[in-house]
Amino acid sequence: MSVPSTRDMTVVLTGATSGIGKAAARLLAPRVTRLIVHGPEQPDDVAALVKELRAANAGDVHYVHADYDRLAAVRALADSIAQHTDHVDVLINNAGRPGAPRRRLSADGNEATLQTNYLAAVLLTKQLTPLLLASAEPGGRVVNVASATHMTASLDPHDLNLEHSTYSATTAYARSELALVTHACWLASQAPPPQPDTVSLHPGVINTSLLHAMFSLTGEPTTRGAHNLVHAALATSRWGGRYLNEEHPVRPNPITLEPAFQEQLMASTVDLLRRAGAY
Protein backbone atom coordinates (compact mmCIF):
# COMPACT_ATOMS: atom_id res chain seq x y z
CA MET A 1 0.00 0.00 0.00
CA SER A 2 1.31 3.43 -0.90
CA VAL A 3 2.07 6.15 1.65
CA PRO A 4 1.91 9.73 0.37
CA SER A 5 4.50 12.25 1.54
CA THR A 6 1.87 14.56 3.07
CA ARG A 7 -1.81 14.24 3.94
CA ASP A 8 -4.51 16.83 4.63
CA MET A 9 -5.71 15.09 7.75
CA THR A 10 -6.08 15.15 11.53
CA VAL A 11 -4.24 12.45 13.47
CA VAL A 12 -4.59 11.58 17.16
CA LEU A 13 -1.60 9.73 18.59
CA THR A 14 -1.64 8.33 22.14
CA GLY A 15 1.52 7.53 24.06
CA ALA A 16 3.35 10.20 22.07
CA THR A 17 5.84 11.40 24.67
CA SER A 18 8.29 8.48 24.71
CA GLY A 19 9.57 5.56 22.69
CA ILE A 20 7.95 4.72 19.36
CA GLY A 21 5.17 7.23 19.94
CA LYS A 22 7.59 10.13 20.33
CA ALA A 23 9.48 9.11 17.19
CA ALA A 24 6.20 8.70 15.29
CA ALA A 25 5.04 12.15 16.40
CA ARG A 26 8.20 13.62 14.91
CA LEU A 27 7.54 11.83 11.62
CA LEU A 28 3.88 12.78 11.52
CA ALA A 29 4.15 16.46 12.44
CA PRO A 30 5.43 17.68 9.05
CA ARG A 31 3.22 15.26 7.11
CA VAL A 32 -0.30 15.93 8.42
CA THR A 33 -2.44 19.03 8.78
CA ARG A 34 -3.28 18.66 12.47
CA LEU A 35 -1.61 16.45 15.08
CA ILE A 36 -3.09 15.84 18.52
CA VAL A 37 -0.66 14.04 20.82
CA HIS A 38 -1.40 12.42 24.16
CA GLY A 39 0.76 11.49 27.10
CA PRO A 40 0.51 10.92 30.85
CA GLU A 41 2.76 13.87 31.69
CA GLN A 42 1.59 17.33 32.67
CA PRO A 43 1.82 19.86 29.81
CA ASP A 44 4.77 21.74 31.30
CA ASP A 45 6.80 18.52 31.35
CA VAL A 46 6.48 18.03 27.57
CA ALA A 47 6.56 21.66 26.49
CA ALA A 48 9.87 21.24 24.65
CA LEU A 49 8.54 18.32 22.59
CA VAL A 50 5.32 20.15 21.73
CA LYS A 51 7.33 23.21 20.67
CA GLU A 52 9.46 21.00 18.42
CA LEU A 53 6.40 19.39 16.85
CA ARG A 54 4.72 22.74 16.26
CA ALA A 55 7.83 24.05 14.52
CA ALA A 56 7.62 21.11 12.11
CA ASN A 57 3.88 21.46 11.58
CA ALA A 58 3.38 25.22 11.23
CA GLY A 59 1.67 25.28 14.61
CA ASP A 60 -1.39 23.02 14.50
CA VAL A 61 -0.22 20.61 17.18
CA HIS A 62 -2.09 20.08 20.45
CA TYR A 63 -1.09 18.17 23.56
CA VAL A 64 -3.74 16.42 25.66
CA HIS A 65 -3.01 14.77 29.00
CA ALA A 66 -4.61 11.67 30.51
CA ASP A 67 -3.60 8.97 32.98
CA TYR A 68 -5.07 5.69 31.78
CA ASP A 69 -5.22 4.39 35.35
CA ARG A 70 -8.65 6.06 35.50
CA LEU A 71 -11.17 5.43 32.73
CA ALA A 72 -12.90 8.71 33.56
CA ALA A 73 -9.70 10.38 32.39
CA VAL A 74 -10.04 8.60 29.04
CA ARG A 75 -13.54 10.02 28.58
CA ALA A 76 -12.19 13.45 29.50
CA LEU A 77 -9.40 12.90 26.96
CA ALA A 78 -11.96 12.34 24.21
CA ASP A 79 -13.73 15.53 25.23
CA SER A 80 -10.44 17.44 25.08
CA ILE A 81 -9.73 16.10 21.61
CA ALA A 82 -13.19 17.22 20.47
CA GLN A 83 -12.33 20.75 21.57
CA HIS A 84 -9.49 20.84 19.04
CA THR A 85 -11.18 19.26 15.99
CA ASP A 86 -14.54 18.36 14.51
CA HIS A 87 -13.17 15.21 12.88
CA VAL A 88 -10.41 12.63 13.30
CA ASP A 89 -8.96 10.93 10.25
CA VAL A 90 -6.66 8.53 12.12
CA LEU A 91 -6.63 7.44 15.76
CA ILE A 92 -3.42 5.67 16.75
CA ASN A 93 -3.78 3.69 19.98
CA ASN A 94 -0.10 3.48 20.87
CA ALA A 95 -0.15 4.08 24.64
CA GLY A 96 0.87 0.99 26.57
CA ARG A 97 2.66 -0.33 29.61
CA PRO A 98 4.60 -3.47 30.49
CA GLY A 99 3.07 -6.06 32.73
CA ALA A 100 3.71 -5.28 36.39
CA PRO A 101 5.90 -7.70 38.38
CA ARG A 102 2.89 -8.41 40.61
CA ARG A 103 -0.80 -8.16 39.83
CA ARG A 104 -1.93 -4.59 40.40
CA LEU A 105 -5.37 -3.05 40.07
CA SER A 106 -6.17 0.26 38.43
CA ALA A 107 -8.15 2.96 40.20
CA ASP A 108 -11.23 1.39 38.59
CA GLY A 109 -10.46 -2.07 39.97
CA ASN A 110 -9.25 -3.63 36.73
CA GLU A 111 -5.96 -5.44 36.22
CA ALA A 112 -3.68 -2.49 35.42
CA THR A 113 -2.05 -3.85 32.26
CA LEU A 114 -5.43 -4.76 30.77
CA GLN A 115 -6.82 -1.32 31.52
CA THR A 116 -3.94 0.68 30.04
CA ASN A 117 -3.26 -1.49 27.01
CA TYR A 118 -6.78 -2.56 26.13
CA LEU A 119 -9.76 -1.11 28.01
CA ALA A 120 -8.59 2.49 27.62
CA ALA A 121 -8.02 2.02 23.88
CA VAL A 122 -11.47 0.46 23.41
CA LEU A 123 -13.11 3.29 25.33
CA LEU A 124 -11.22 6.04 23.49
CA THR A 125 -12.07 4.44 20.15
CA LYS A 126 -15.76 4.31 21.08
CA GLN A 127 -15.79 7.92 22.28
CA LEU A 128 -14.04 9.18 19.15
CA THR A 129 -16.05 7.11 16.65
CA PRO A 130 -18.38 10.03 15.79
CA LEU A 131 -15.34 12.16 14.94
CA LEU A 132 -13.80 9.30 12.97
CA LEU A 133 -16.99 8.85 10.96
CA ALA A 134 -16.92 12.60 10.22
CA SER A 135 -13.59 12.13 8.43
CA ALA A 136 -13.32 12.93 4.74
CA GLU A 137 -11.56 9.57 4.55
CA PRO A 138 -14.13 6.74 4.30
CA GLY A 139 -14.96 6.33 7.99
CA GLY A 140 -11.54 7.25 9.33
CA ARG A 141 -9.02 4.73 10.61
CA VAL A 142 -8.00 3.19 13.94
CA VAL A 143 -4.47 1.83 14.32
CA ASN A 144 -3.84 -0.43 17.33
CA VAL A 145 -0.20 -0.98 18.23
CA ALA A 146 -0.21 -4.58 19.44
CA SER A 147 2.82 -6.76 20.00
CA ALA A 148 3.43 -10.10 18.30
CA THR A 149 3.43 -11.59 21.81
CA HIS A 150 -0.30 -11.99 21.24
CA MET A 151 0.42 -14.78 18.76
CA THR A 152 0.99 -17.38 21.50
CA ALA A 153 -1.28 -15.88 24.16
CA SER A 154 -4.58 -17.26 25.39
CA LEU A 155 -7.40 -15.42 27.05
CA ASP A 156 -10.48 -16.40 29.02
CA PRO A 157 -13.07 -13.71 28.19
CA HIS A 158 -14.76 -14.45 31.52
CA ASP A 159 -11.59 -13.74 33.54
CA LEU A 160 -10.20 -10.58 31.97
CA ASN A 161 -8.85 -9.32 35.28
CA LEU A 162 -6.88 -12.51 36.01
CA GLU A 163 -8.78 -13.11 39.23
CA HIS A 164 -8.87 -16.88 38.72
CA SER A 165 -5.71 -17.44 36.69
CA THR A 166 -2.02 -17.53 37.49
CA TYR A 167 -0.53 -14.06 37.10
CA SER A 168 2.78 -13.19 35.47
CA ALA A 169 3.97 -9.96 33.89
CA THR A 170 4.42 -11.55 30.46
CA THR A 171 1.00 -13.24 30.62
CA ALA A 172 -0.75 -9.99 31.56
CA TYR A 173 0.99 -8.11 28.76
CA ALA A 174 0.48 -10.70 26.02
CA ARG A 175 -3.21 -11.22 26.78
CA SER A 176 -3.84 -7.46 26.75
CA GLU A 177 -2.32 -7.38 23.26
CA LEU A 178 -4.45 -10.35 22.20
CA ALA A 179 -7.56 -8.52 23.36
CA LEU A 180 -6.54 -5.38 21.45
CA VAL A 181 -6.04 -7.27 18.18
CA THR A 182 -9.37 -9.03 18.68
CA HIS A 183 -11.12 -5.70 19.14
CA ALA A 184 -9.77 -4.44 15.81
CA CYS A 185 -10.94 -7.64 14.11
CA TRP A 186 -14.37 -7.30 15.74
CA LEU A 187 -14.73 -3.72 14.52
CA ALA A 188 -13.91 -4.88 10.99
CA SER A 189 -16.20 -7.90 10.91
CA GLN A 190 -18.88 -7.98 13.63
CA ALA A 191 -19.53 -4.50 15.01
CA PRO A 192 -22.69 -2.73 13.84
CA PRO A 193 -21.88 -0.44 10.90
CA PRO A 194 -20.73 2.14 10.18
CA GLN A 195 -17.28 1.67 11.72
CA PRO A 196 -13.84 3.10 10.98
CA ASP A 197 -11.23 1.13 9.11
CA THR A 198 -8.98 -0.82 11.50
CA VAL A 199 -5.49 -2.27 11.49
CA SER A 200 -3.29 -3.74 14.22
CA LEU A 201 0.47 -3.45 14.09
CA HIS A 202 3.50 -5.15 15.58
CA PRO A 203 6.01 -2.31 15.09
CA GLY A 204 9.05 -4.56 15.40
CA VAL A 205 11.42 -5.45 18.22
CA ILE A 206 12.20 -1.85 19.11
CA ASN A 207 14.58 -0.38 21.67
CA THR A 208 12.08 1.03 24.17
CA SER A 209 11.72 1.07 27.94
CA LEU A 210 8.84 -1.40 27.60
CA LEU A 211 11.08 -3.87 25.75
CA HIS A 212 13.75 -3.53 28.42
CA ALA A 213 11.24 -3.97 31.25
CA MET A 214 9.55 -7.02 29.77
CA PHE A 215 12.26 -8.93 27.94
CA SER A 216 15.70 -7.49 28.82
CA LEU A 217 16.47 -7.10 25.11
CA THR A 218 17.99 -4.39 22.94
CA GLY A 219 16.01 -3.80 19.78
CA GLU A 220 16.03 -1.68 16.67
CA PRO A 221 15.94 2.15 16.85
CA THR A 222 12.61 3.75 17.69
CA THR A 223 12.64 5.42 14.27
CA ARG A 224 12.16 2.02 12.64
CA GLY A 225 9.08 1.26 14.71
CA ALA A 226 7.82 4.78 14.04
CA HIS A 227 8.21 4.32 10.29
CA ASN A 228 6.16 1.12 10.44
CA LEU A 229 3.50 2.88 12.50
CA VAL A 230 3.26 5.86 10.13
CA HIS A 231 3.01 3.47 7.18
CA ALA A 232 -0.02 1.78 8.76
CA ALA A 233 -1.60 5.11 9.67
CA LEU A 234 -1.25 6.93 6.35
CA ALA A 235 -1.61 4.14 3.78
CA THR A 236 -4.18 5.16 1.19
CA SER A 237 -5.95 1.79 0.86
CA ARG A 238 -8.21 0.33 3.55
CA TRP A 239 -6.77 -2.32 5.85
CA GLY A 240 -10.05 -4.04 6.82
CA GLY A 241 -8.90 -5.34 10.20
CA ARG A 242 -5.59 -6.80 9.06
CA TYR A 243 -2.63 -7.46 11.33
CA LEU A 244 0.79 -6.17 10.27
CA ASN A 245 4.19 -7.48 11.30
CA GLU A 246 6.07 -4.24 10.72
CA GLU A 247 4.87 -3.36 7.18
CA HIS A 248 3.73 -6.82 6.14
CA PRO A 249 0.22 -8.28 6.54
CA VAL A 250 0.32 -11.60 8.41
CA ARG A 251 -2.32 -13.84 9.97
CA PRO A 252 -2.86 -12.96 13.65
CA ASN A 253 -3.54 -15.44 16.42
CA PRO A 254 -6.43 -17.46 14.89
CA ILE A 255 -8.68 -16.94 17.92
CA THR A 256 -8.85 -13.21 17.16
CA LEU A 257 -10.77 -14.06 13.97
CA GLU A 258 -13.38 -16.28 15.63
CA PRO A 259 -16.76 -14.49 15.80
CA ALA A 260 -17.83 -16.30 18.99
CA PHE A 261 -14.64 -15.32 20.79
CA GLN A 262 -14.96 -11.73 19.57
CA GLU A 263 -18.51 -11.47 20.89
CA GLN A 264 -17.62 -13.03 24.25
CA LEU A 265 -14.67 -10.68 24.67
CA MET A 266 -16.73 -7.62 23.77
CA ALA A 267 -19.53 -8.58 26.15
CA SER A 268 -17.05 -8.90 29.02
CA THR A 269 -15.29 -5.70 27.97
CA VAL A 270 -18.50 -3.69 27.99
CA ASP A 271 -19.33 -5.15 31.40
CA LEU A 272 -16.01 -3.96 32.87
CA LEU A 273 -16.42 -0.51 31.32
CA ARG A 274 -19.95 -0.21 32.70
CA ARG A 275 -18.83 -1.26 36.16
CA ALA A 276 -16.35 1.62 36.04
CA GLY A 277 -19.10 4.01 34.95
CA ALA A 278 -17.29 4.66 31.69
CA TYR A 279 -19.62 3.16 29.09
Tab-separated table of C-alpha atoms in Angstrom:
chain	number	residue	atom	x	y	z
A	1	MET	CA	0.000	0.000	0.000
A	2	SER	CA	1.311	3.430	-0.895
A	3	VAL	CA	2.071	6.147	1.650
A	4	PRO	CA	1.906	9.735	0.372
A	5	SER	CA	4.501	12.248	1.542
A	6	THR	CA	1.867	14.556	3.065
A	7	ARG	CA	-1.811	14.245	3.943
A	8	ASP	CA	-4.509	16.834	4.632
A	9	MET	CA	-5.715	15.088	7.752
A	10	THR	CA	-6.081	15.147	11.529
A	11	VAL	CA	-4.240	12.445	13.468
A	12	VAL	CA	-4.594	11.576	17.158
A	13	LEU	CA	-1.598	9.728	18.593
A	14	THR	CA	-1.637	8.334	22.137
A	15	GLY	CA	1.515	7.527	24.056
A	16	ALA	CA	3.347	10.197	22.070
A	17	THR	CA	5.844	11.397	24.669
A	18	SER	CA	8.285	8.485	24.705
A	19	GLY	CA	9.572	5.560	22.686
A	20	ILE	CA	7.949	4.719	19.362
A	21	GLY	CA	5.168	7.234	19.944
A	22	LYS	CA	7.590	10.129	20.325
A	23	ALA	CA	9.484	9.113	17.193
A	24	ALA	CA	6.204	8.705	15.291
A	25	ALA	CA	5.036	12.155	16.395
A	26	ARG	CA	8.201	13.621	14.913
A	27	LEU	CA	7.537	11.835	11.615
A	28	LEU	CA	3.877	12.779	11.518
A	29	ALA	CA	4.147	16.457	12.441
A	30	PRO	CA	5.430	17.679	9.052
A	31	ARG	CA	3.224	15.260	7.108
A	32	VAL	CA	-0.298	15.930	8.421
A	33	THR	CA	-2.435	19.032	8.777
A	34	ARG	CA	-3.279	18.659	12.472
A	35	LEU	CA	-1.608	16.453	15.082
A	36	ILE	CA	-3.089	15.839	18.525
A	37	VAL	CA	-0.664	14.038	20.823
A	38	HIS	CA	-1.401	12.416	24.165
A	39	GLY	CA	0.761	11.489	27.102
A	40	PRO	CA	0.505	10.920	30.855
A	41	GLU	CA	2.756	13.866	31.690
A	42	GLN	CA	1.585	17.329	32.665
A	43	PRO	CA	1.820	19.864	29.809
A	44	ASP	CA	4.774	21.737	31.299
A	45	ASP	CA	6.805	18.522	31.346
A	46	VAL	CA	6.483	18.030	27.569
A	47	ALA	CA	6.562	21.662	26.491
A	48	ALA	CA	9.873	21.242	24.647
A	49	LEU	CA	8.539	18.316	22.594
A	50	VAL	CA	5.320	20.151	21.727
A	51	LYS	CA	7.330	23.214	20.668
A	52	GLU	CA	9.465	21.002	18.423
A	53	LEU	CA	6.400	19.388	16.849
A	54	ARG	CA	4.722	22.743	16.259
A	55	ALA	CA	7.833	24.054	14.524
A	56	ALA	CA	7.623	21.112	12.115
A	57	ASN	CA	3.875	21.463	11.577
A	58	ALA	CA	3.382	25.222	11.226
A	59	GLY	CA	1.675	25.280	14.615
A	60	ASP	CA	-1.385	23.020	14.500
A	61	VAL	CA	-0.217	20.609	17.182
A	62	HIS	CA	-2.093	20.080	20.446
A	63	TYR	CA	-1.087	18.173	23.564
A	64	VAL	CA	-3.743	16.417	25.661
A	65	HIS	CA	-3.014	14.771	29.000
A	66	ALA	CA	-4.612	11.671	30.511
A	67	ASP	CA	-3.602	8.975	32.981
A	68	TYR	CA	-5.072	5.687	31.776
A	69	ASP	CA	-5.224	4.387	35.347
A	70	ARG	CA	-8.651	6.064	35.496
A	71	LEU	CA	-11.165	5.432	32.734
A	72	ALA	CA	-12.897	8.706	33.563
A	73	ALA	CA	-9.696	10.376	32.390
A	74	VAL	CA	-10.044	8.595	29.040
A	75	ARG	CA	-13.542	10.018	28.584
A	76	ALA	CA	-12.187	13.453	29.496
A	77	LEU	CA	-9.401	12.904	26.962
A	78	ALA	CA	-11.958	12.338	24.209
A	79	ASP	CA	-13.734	15.533	25.233
A	80	SER	CA	-10.442	17.437	25.084
A	81	ILE	CA	-9.731	16.101	21.607
A	82	ALA	CA	-13.187	17.216	20.466
A	83	GLN	CA	-12.334	20.754	21.567
A	84	HIS	CA	-9.495	20.840	19.037
A	85	THR	CA	-11.178	19.263	15.987
A	86	ASP	CA	-14.543	18.362	14.507
A	87	HIS	CA	-13.166	15.207	12.884
A	88	VAL	CA	-10.407	12.633	13.304
A	89	ASP	CA	-8.959	10.927	10.252
A	90	VAL	CA	-6.665	8.531	12.122
A	91	LEU	CA	-6.628	7.441	15.763
A	92	ILE	CA	-3.416	5.666	16.750
A	93	ASN	CA	-3.784	3.685	19.984
A	94	ASN	CA	-0.102	3.484	20.868
A	95	ALA	CA	-0.148	4.077	24.638
A	96	GLY	CA	0.871	0.986	26.574
A	97	ARG	CA	2.664	-0.327	29.614
A	98	PRO	CA	4.601	-3.469	30.486
A	99	GLY	CA	3.066	-6.061	32.731
A	100	ALA	CA	3.706	-5.284	36.389
A	101	PRO	CA	5.897	-7.698	38.376
A	102	ARG	CA	2.887	-8.406	40.609
A	103	ARG	CA	-0.805	-8.155	39.835
A	104	ARG	CA	-1.928	-4.593	40.401
A	105	LEU	CA	-5.368	-3.053	40.069
A	106	SER	CA	-6.171	0.261	38.429
A	107	ALA	CA	-8.145	2.962	40.201
A	108	ASP	CA	-11.229	1.390	38.592
A	109	GLY	CA	-10.464	-2.068	39.971
A	110	ASN	CA	-9.248	-3.627	36.731
A	111	GLU	CA	-5.958	-5.442	36.221
A	112	ALA	CA	-3.685	-2.492	35.417
A	113	THR	CA	-2.053	-3.853	32.256
A	114	LEU	CA	-5.426	-4.763	30.769
A	115	GLN	CA	-6.817	-1.320	31.525
A	116	THR	CA	-3.940	0.679	30.040
A	117	ASN	CA	-3.261	-1.486	27.008
A	118	TYR	CA	-6.785	-2.562	26.129
A	119	LEU	CA	-9.757	-1.108	28.006
A	120	ALA	CA	-8.593	2.493	27.618
A	121	ALA	CA	-8.023	2.023	23.883
A	122	VAL	CA	-11.469	0.461	23.414
A	123	LEU	CA	-13.114	3.295	25.332
A	124	LEU	CA	-11.223	6.037	23.488
A	125	THR	CA	-12.073	4.441	20.147
A	126	LYS	CA	-15.763	4.314	21.077
A	127	GLN	CA	-15.787	7.921	22.284
A	128	LEU	CA	-14.044	9.181	19.151
A	129	THR	CA	-16.047	7.108	16.653
A	130	PRO	CA	-18.384	10.026	15.790
A	131	LEU	CA	-15.338	12.157	14.945
A	132	LEU	CA	-13.801	9.299	12.965
A	133	LEU	CA	-16.988	8.852	10.959
A	134	ALA	CA	-16.919	12.600	10.218
A	135	SER	CA	-13.588	12.134	8.427
A	136	ALA	CA	-13.323	12.931	4.737
A	137	GLU	CA	-11.562	9.572	4.545
A	138	PRO	CA	-14.133	6.735	4.305
A	139	GLY	CA	-14.962	6.329	7.989
A	140	GLY	CA	-11.539	7.246	9.328
A	141	ARG	CA	-9.016	4.730	10.615
A	142	VAL	CA	-8.002	3.192	13.943
A	143	VAL	CA	-4.475	1.828	14.318
A	144	ASN	CA	-3.838	-0.433	17.330
A	145	VAL	CA	-0.199	-0.979	18.227
A	146	ALA	CA	-0.214	-4.582	19.437
A	147	SER	CA	2.824	-6.760	20.001
A	148	ALA	CA	3.429	-10.099	18.302
A	149	THR	CA	3.435	-11.594	21.807
A	150	HIS	CA	-0.304	-11.986	21.241
A	151	MET	CA	0.424	-14.783	18.760
A	152	THR	CA	0.989	-17.379	21.498
A	153	ALA	CA	-1.282	-15.882	24.155
A	154	SER	CA	-4.578	-17.262	25.386
A	155	LEU	CA	-7.400	-15.416	27.051
A	156	ASP	CA	-10.476	-16.401	29.019
A	157	PRO	CA	-13.074	-13.713	28.190
A	158	HIS	CA	-14.762	-14.447	31.518
A	159	ASP	CA	-11.590	-13.739	33.538
A	160	LEU	CA	-10.197	-10.581	31.967
A	161	ASN	CA	-8.846	-9.325	35.281
A	162	LEU	CA	-6.881	-12.508	36.013
A	163	GLU	CA	-8.777	-13.111	39.230
A	164	HIS	CA	-8.872	-16.879	38.723
A	165	SER	CA	-5.712	-17.443	36.691
A	166	THR	CA	-2.025	-17.527	37.494
A	167	TYR	CA	-0.531	-14.058	37.103
A	168	SER	CA	2.781	-13.190	35.474
A	169	ALA	CA	3.969	-9.961	33.894
A	170	THR	CA	4.415	-11.548	30.465
A	171	THR	CA	1.001	-13.241	30.617
A	172	ALA	CA	-0.745	-9.993	31.562
A	173	TYR	CA	0.994	-8.108	28.763
A	174	ALA	CA	0.476	-10.697	26.016
A	175	ARG	CA	-3.209	-11.217	26.780
A	176	SER	CA	-3.842	-7.464	26.753
A	177	GLU	CA	-2.318	-7.377	23.264
A	178	LEU	CA	-4.447	-10.346	22.204
A	179	ALA	CA	-7.555	-8.520	23.359
A	180	LEU	CA	-6.539	-5.384	21.452
A	181	VAL	CA	-6.036	-7.268	18.183
A	182	THR	CA	-9.368	-9.026	18.679
A	183	HIS	CA	-11.116	-5.701	19.137
A	184	ALA	CA	-9.772	-4.442	15.807
A	185	CYS	CA	-10.944	-7.636	14.114
A	186	TRP	CA	-14.374	-7.297	15.745
A	187	LEU	CA	-14.731	-3.723	14.518
A	188	ALA	CA	-13.906	-4.881	10.992
A	189	SER	CA	-16.199	-7.897	10.913
A	190	GLN	CA	-18.877	-7.984	13.628
A	191	ALA	CA	-19.534	-4.502	15.013
A	192	PRO	CA	-22.692	-2.726	13.840
A	193	PRO	CA	-21.884	-0.436	10.897
A	194	PRO	CA	-20.726	2.142	10.181
A	195	GLN	CA	-17.282	1.674	11.721
A	196	PRO	CA	-13.839	3.095	10.984
A	197	ASP	CA	-11.231	1.126	9.106
A	198	THR	CA	-8.982	-0.820	11.495
A	199	VAL	CA	-5.495	-2.274	11.490
A	200	SER	CA	-3.293	-3.744	14.216
A	201	LEU	CA	0.469	-3.447	14.090
A	202	HIS	CA	3.496	-5.153	15.582
A	203	PRO	CA	6.008	-2.309	15.087
A	204	GLY	CA	9.052	-4.564	15.398
A	205	VAL	CA	11.423	-5.448	18.221
A	206	ILE	CA	12.199	-1.854	19.106
A	207	ASN	CA	14.577	-0.384	21.673
A	208	THR	CA	12.080	1.032	24.169
A	209	SER	CA	11.718	1.074	27.941
A	210	LEU	CA	8.837	-1.403	27.595
A	211	LEU	CA	11.079	-3.870	25.746
A	212	HIS	CA	13.747	-3.533	28.419
A	213	ALA	CA	11.239	-3.969	31.247
A	214	MET	CA	9.552	-7.020	29.767
A	215	PHE	CA	12.262	-8.927	27.944
A	216	SER	CA	15.703	-7.489	28.818
A	217	LEU	CA	16.473	-7.095	25.106
A	218	THR	CA	17.989	-4.394	22.944
A	219	GLY	CA	16.006	-3.799	19.783
A	220	GLU	CA	16.027	-1.680	16.668
A	221	PRO	CA	15.942	2.148	16.854
A	222	THR	CA	12.611	3.753	17.688
A	223	THR	CA	12.642	5.419	14.270
A	224	ARG	CA	12.158	2.016	12.635
A	225	GLY	CA	9.082	1.264	14.709
A	226	ALA	CA	7.821	4.777	14.042
A	227	HIS	CA	8.213	4.320	10.292
A	228	ASN	CA	6.157	1.121	10.443
A	229	LEU	CA	3.496	2.882	12.501
A	230	VAL	CA	3.257	5.857	10.134
A	231	HIS	CA	3.010	3.470	7.176
A	232	ALA	CA	-0.019	1.781	8.756
A	233	ALA	CA	-1.605	5.113	9.669
A	234	LEU	CA	-1.249	6.928	6.348
A	235	ALA	CA	-1.609	4.137	3.778
A	236	THR	CA	-4.176	5.160	1.190
A	237	SER	CA	-5.953	1.793	0.865
A	238	ARG	CA	-8.206	0.333	3.549
A	239	TRP	CA	-6.773	-2.324	5.854
A	240	GLY	CA	-10.047	-4.040	6.816
A	241	GLY	CA	-8.899	-5.336	10.197
A	242	ARG	CA	-5.592	-6.798	9.056
A	243	TYR	CA	-2.627	-7.456	11.333
A	244	LEU	CA	0.791	-6.174	10.267
A	245	ASN	CA	4.187	-7.484	11.297
A	246	GLU	CA	6.073	-4.235	10.719
A	247	GLU	CA	4.873	-3.358	7.182
A	248	HIS	CA	3.730	-6.823	6.139
A	249	PRO	CA	0.222	-8.284	6.543
A	250	VAL	CA	0.316	-11.604	8.406
A	251	ARG	CA	-2.316	-13.839	9.967
A	252	PRO	CA	-2.865	-12.963	13.650
A	253	ASN	CA	-3.542	-15.440	16.416
A	254	PRO	CA	-6.430	-17.465	14.894
A	255	ILE	CA	-8.676	-16.940	17.916
A	256	THR	CA	-8.847	-13.211	17.156
A	257	LEU	CA	-10.770	-14.061	13.970
A	258	GLU	CA	-13.383	-16.281	15.625
A	259	PRO	CA	-16.760	-14.492	15.803
A	260	ALA	CA	-17.831	-16.304	18.986
A	261	PHE	CA	-14.638	-15.315	20.795
A	262	GLN	CA	-14.958	-11.730	19.566
A	263	GLU	CA	-18.507	-11.474	20.886
A	264	GLN	CA	-17.620	-13.034	24.252
A	265	LEU	CA	-14.675	-10.684	24.668
A	266	MET	CA	-16.727	-7.620	23.767
A	267	ALA	CA	-19.527	-8.579	26.149
A	268	SER	CA	-17.048	-8.895	29.022
A	269	THR	CA	-15.288	-5.700	27.967
A	270	VAL	CA	-18.503	-3.689	27.987
A	271	ASP	CA	-19.332	-5.153	31.404
A	272	LEU	CA	-16.013	-3.957	32.868
A	273	LEU	CA	-16.421	-0.508	31.315
A	274	ARG	CA	-19.954	-0.213	32.696
A	275	ARG	CA	-18.828	-1.261	36.164
A	276	ALA	CA	-16.348	1.618	36.040
A	277	GLY	CA	-19.102	4.007	34.951
A	278	ALA	CA	-17.290	4.658	31.687
A	279	TYR	CA	-19.618	3.164	29.086
